[in-house]
Tab-separated table of C-alpha atoms in Angstrom:
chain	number	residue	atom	x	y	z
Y	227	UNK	CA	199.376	185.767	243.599
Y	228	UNK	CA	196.875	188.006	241.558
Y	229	UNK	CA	197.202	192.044	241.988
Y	230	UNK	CA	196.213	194.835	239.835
Y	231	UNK	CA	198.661	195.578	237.159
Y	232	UNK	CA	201.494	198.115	238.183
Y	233	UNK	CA	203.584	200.510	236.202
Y	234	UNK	CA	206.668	198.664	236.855
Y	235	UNK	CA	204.984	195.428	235.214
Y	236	UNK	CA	204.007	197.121	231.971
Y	237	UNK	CA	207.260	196.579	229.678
Y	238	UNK	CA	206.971	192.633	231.295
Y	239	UNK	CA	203.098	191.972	230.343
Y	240	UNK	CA	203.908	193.547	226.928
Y	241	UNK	CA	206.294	190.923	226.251
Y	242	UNK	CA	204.625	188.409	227.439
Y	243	UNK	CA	201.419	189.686	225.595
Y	244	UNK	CA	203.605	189.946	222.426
Y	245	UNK	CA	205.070	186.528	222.631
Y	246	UNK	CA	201.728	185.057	222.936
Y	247	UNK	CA	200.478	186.849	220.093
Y	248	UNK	CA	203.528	185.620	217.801
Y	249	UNK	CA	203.035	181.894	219.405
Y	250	UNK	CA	199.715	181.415	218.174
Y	251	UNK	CA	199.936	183.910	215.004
Y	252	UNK	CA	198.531	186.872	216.165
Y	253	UNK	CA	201.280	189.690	215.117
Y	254	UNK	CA	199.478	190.949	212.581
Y	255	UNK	CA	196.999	194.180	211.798
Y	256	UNK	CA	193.667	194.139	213.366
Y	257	UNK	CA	194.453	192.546	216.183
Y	258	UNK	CA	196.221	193.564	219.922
Y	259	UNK	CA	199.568	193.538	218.673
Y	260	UNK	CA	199.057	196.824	217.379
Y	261	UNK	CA	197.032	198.003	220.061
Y	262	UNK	CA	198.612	201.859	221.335
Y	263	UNK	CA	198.032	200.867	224.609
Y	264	UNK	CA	199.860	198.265	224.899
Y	265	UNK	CA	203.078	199.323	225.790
Y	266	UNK	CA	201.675	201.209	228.405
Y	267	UNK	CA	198.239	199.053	230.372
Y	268	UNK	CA	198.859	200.415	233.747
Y	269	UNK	CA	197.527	204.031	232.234
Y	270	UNK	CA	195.248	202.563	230.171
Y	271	UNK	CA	193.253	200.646	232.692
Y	272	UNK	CA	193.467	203.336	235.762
Y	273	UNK	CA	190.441	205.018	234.727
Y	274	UNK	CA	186.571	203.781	235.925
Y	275	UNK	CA	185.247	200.747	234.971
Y	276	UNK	CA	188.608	199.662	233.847
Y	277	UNK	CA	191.073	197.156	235.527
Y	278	UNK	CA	193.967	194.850	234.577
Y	279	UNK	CA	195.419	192.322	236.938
Y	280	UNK	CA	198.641	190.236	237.034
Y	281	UNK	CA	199.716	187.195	238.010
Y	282	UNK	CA	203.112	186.126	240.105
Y	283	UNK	CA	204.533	182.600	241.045
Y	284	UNK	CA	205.850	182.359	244.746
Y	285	UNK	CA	209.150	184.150	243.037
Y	286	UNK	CA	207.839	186.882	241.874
Y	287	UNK	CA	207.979	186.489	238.359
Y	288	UNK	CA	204.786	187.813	236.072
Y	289	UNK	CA	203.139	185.026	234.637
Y	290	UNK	CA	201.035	186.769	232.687
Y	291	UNK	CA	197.257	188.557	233.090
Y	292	UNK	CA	193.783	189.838	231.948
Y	293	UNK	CA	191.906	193.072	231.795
Y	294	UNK	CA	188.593	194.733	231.970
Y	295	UNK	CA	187.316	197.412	230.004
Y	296	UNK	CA	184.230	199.274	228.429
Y	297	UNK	CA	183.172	197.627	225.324
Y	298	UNK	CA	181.136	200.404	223.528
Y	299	UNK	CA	179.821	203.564	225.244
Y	300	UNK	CA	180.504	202.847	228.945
Y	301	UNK	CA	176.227	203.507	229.374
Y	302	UNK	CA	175.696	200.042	227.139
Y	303	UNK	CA	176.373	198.046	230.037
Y	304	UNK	CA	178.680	195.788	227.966
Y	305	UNK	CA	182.295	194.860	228.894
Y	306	UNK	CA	184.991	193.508	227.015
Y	307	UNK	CA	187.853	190.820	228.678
Y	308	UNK	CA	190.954	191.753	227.211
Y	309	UNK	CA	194.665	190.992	226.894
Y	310	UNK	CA	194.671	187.745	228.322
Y	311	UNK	CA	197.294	186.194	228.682
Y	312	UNK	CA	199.500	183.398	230.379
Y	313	UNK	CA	203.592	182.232	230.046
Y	314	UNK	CA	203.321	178.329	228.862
Y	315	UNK	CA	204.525	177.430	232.106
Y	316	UNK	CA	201.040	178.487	233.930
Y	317	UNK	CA	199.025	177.064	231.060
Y	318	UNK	CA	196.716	174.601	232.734
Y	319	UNK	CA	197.108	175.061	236.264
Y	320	UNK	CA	194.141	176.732	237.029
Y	321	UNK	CA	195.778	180.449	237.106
Y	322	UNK	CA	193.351	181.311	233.814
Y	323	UNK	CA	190.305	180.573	235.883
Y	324	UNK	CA	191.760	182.633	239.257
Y	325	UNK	CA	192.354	185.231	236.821
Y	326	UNK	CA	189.024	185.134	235.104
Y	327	UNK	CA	187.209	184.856	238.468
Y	328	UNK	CA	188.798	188.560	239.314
Y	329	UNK	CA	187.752	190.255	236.101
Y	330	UNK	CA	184.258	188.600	236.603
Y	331	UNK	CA	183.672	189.847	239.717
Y	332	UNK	CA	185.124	193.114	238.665
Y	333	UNK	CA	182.776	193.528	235.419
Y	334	UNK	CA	179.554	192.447	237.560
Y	335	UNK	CA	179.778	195.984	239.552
Y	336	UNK	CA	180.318	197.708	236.439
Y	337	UNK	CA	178.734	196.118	233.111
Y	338	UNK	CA	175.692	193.448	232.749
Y	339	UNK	CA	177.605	191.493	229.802
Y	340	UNK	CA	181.367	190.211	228.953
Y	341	UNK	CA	181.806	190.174	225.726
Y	342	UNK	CA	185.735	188.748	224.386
Y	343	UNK	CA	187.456	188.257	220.882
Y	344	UNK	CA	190.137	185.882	220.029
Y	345	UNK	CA	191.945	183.490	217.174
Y	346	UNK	CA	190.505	180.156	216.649
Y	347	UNK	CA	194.198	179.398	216.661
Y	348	UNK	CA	193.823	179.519	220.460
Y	349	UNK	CA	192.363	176.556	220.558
Y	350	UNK	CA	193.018	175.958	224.658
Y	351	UNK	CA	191.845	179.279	225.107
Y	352	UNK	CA	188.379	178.617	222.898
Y	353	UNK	CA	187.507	175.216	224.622
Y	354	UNK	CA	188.605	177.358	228.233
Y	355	UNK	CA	186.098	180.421	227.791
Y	356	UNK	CA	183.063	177.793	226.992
Y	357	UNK	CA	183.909	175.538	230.286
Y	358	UNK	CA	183.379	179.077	231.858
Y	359	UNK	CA	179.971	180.008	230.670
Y	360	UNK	CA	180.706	182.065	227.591
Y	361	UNK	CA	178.703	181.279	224.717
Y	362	UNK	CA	180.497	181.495	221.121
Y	363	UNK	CA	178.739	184.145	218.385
Y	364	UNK	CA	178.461	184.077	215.178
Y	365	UNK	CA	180.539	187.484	214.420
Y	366	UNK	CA	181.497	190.452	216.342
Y	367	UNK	CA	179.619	192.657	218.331
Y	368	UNK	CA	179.423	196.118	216.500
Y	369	UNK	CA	182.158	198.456	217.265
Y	370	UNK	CA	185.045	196.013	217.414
Y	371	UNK	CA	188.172	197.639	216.320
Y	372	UNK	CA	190.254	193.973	216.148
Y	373	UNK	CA	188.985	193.182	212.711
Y	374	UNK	CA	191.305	189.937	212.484
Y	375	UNK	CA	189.843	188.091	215.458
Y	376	UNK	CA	187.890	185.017	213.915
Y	377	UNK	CA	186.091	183.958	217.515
Y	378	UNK	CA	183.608	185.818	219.742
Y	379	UNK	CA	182.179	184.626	222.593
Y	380	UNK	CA	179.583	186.920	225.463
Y	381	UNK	CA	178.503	186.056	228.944
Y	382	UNK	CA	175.728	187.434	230.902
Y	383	UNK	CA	177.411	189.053	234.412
């Protein structure tokens, strides 16, 4: 099950964000791990042109999640997918690309371009945003505040 992200979930996607981020090396400066909103992502995407949705199994348990966001002045048309994320155990079973599908669909009433930063170290996650139409850059869009990500990639809506 997909839903938008709920107060109650925020302490859960932090950790799950934050274990992530240690897995493939990313606690470190410049990057989300030191991001202010992410101890709180229910505030921080309840505002226009913002959302952040989260995934469940059949038990209820968060499995992790993705949000959507103004990349830039919000009148640039240019979106940024953010803070996603997935537990090991929904790795490869299609949940990314449900989740991605949502935030998609979201960002094409709002923006006219998806725009995303990650690690190279995400390997999975590299070879996954490709297979969905993202095209890799060769740095960062101006006006990226995670100075430590070493892969962009952008997407026409």
């Amino acid at each position: 099950m997909i839903r938008a992200i709920q107060q109650g979930d925020n302490r859960e996607i932090e950790t799950i964000i934050r274990n992530c981020l240690i897995e493939f090396g990313g606690n470190r400066a410049g990057l989300a791990w030191e991001d202010e909103s992410l101890s709180h992502l229910s505030d921080y995407y309840n505002h226009e042109g913002r959302a952040y949705w989260v995934a469940l199994n059949d038990s209820g348990k968060l499995l992790g999640g993705c949000g959507i966001a103004e990349f830039g002045s919000p009148e640039g048309g240019v979106c940024e997918l953010q803070k996603m994320y997935l537990l090991p155990e929904a790795r490869g079973t299609g949940l990314a690309a449900d989740l991605l599908r949502h935030a998609l669909a979201f960002a094409g009433h709002h923006y006219r371009t998806c725009y995303l930063e990650t690690l190279q170290t995400m390997q999975a996650a590299n070879r996954f945003y490709v297979k969905q139409g993202f095209r890799a850059l060769e740095a960062p869009l101006a006006g990226s505040e995670h100075y430590s990500c070493d892969a962009w990639y952008i997407r026409e809506l």
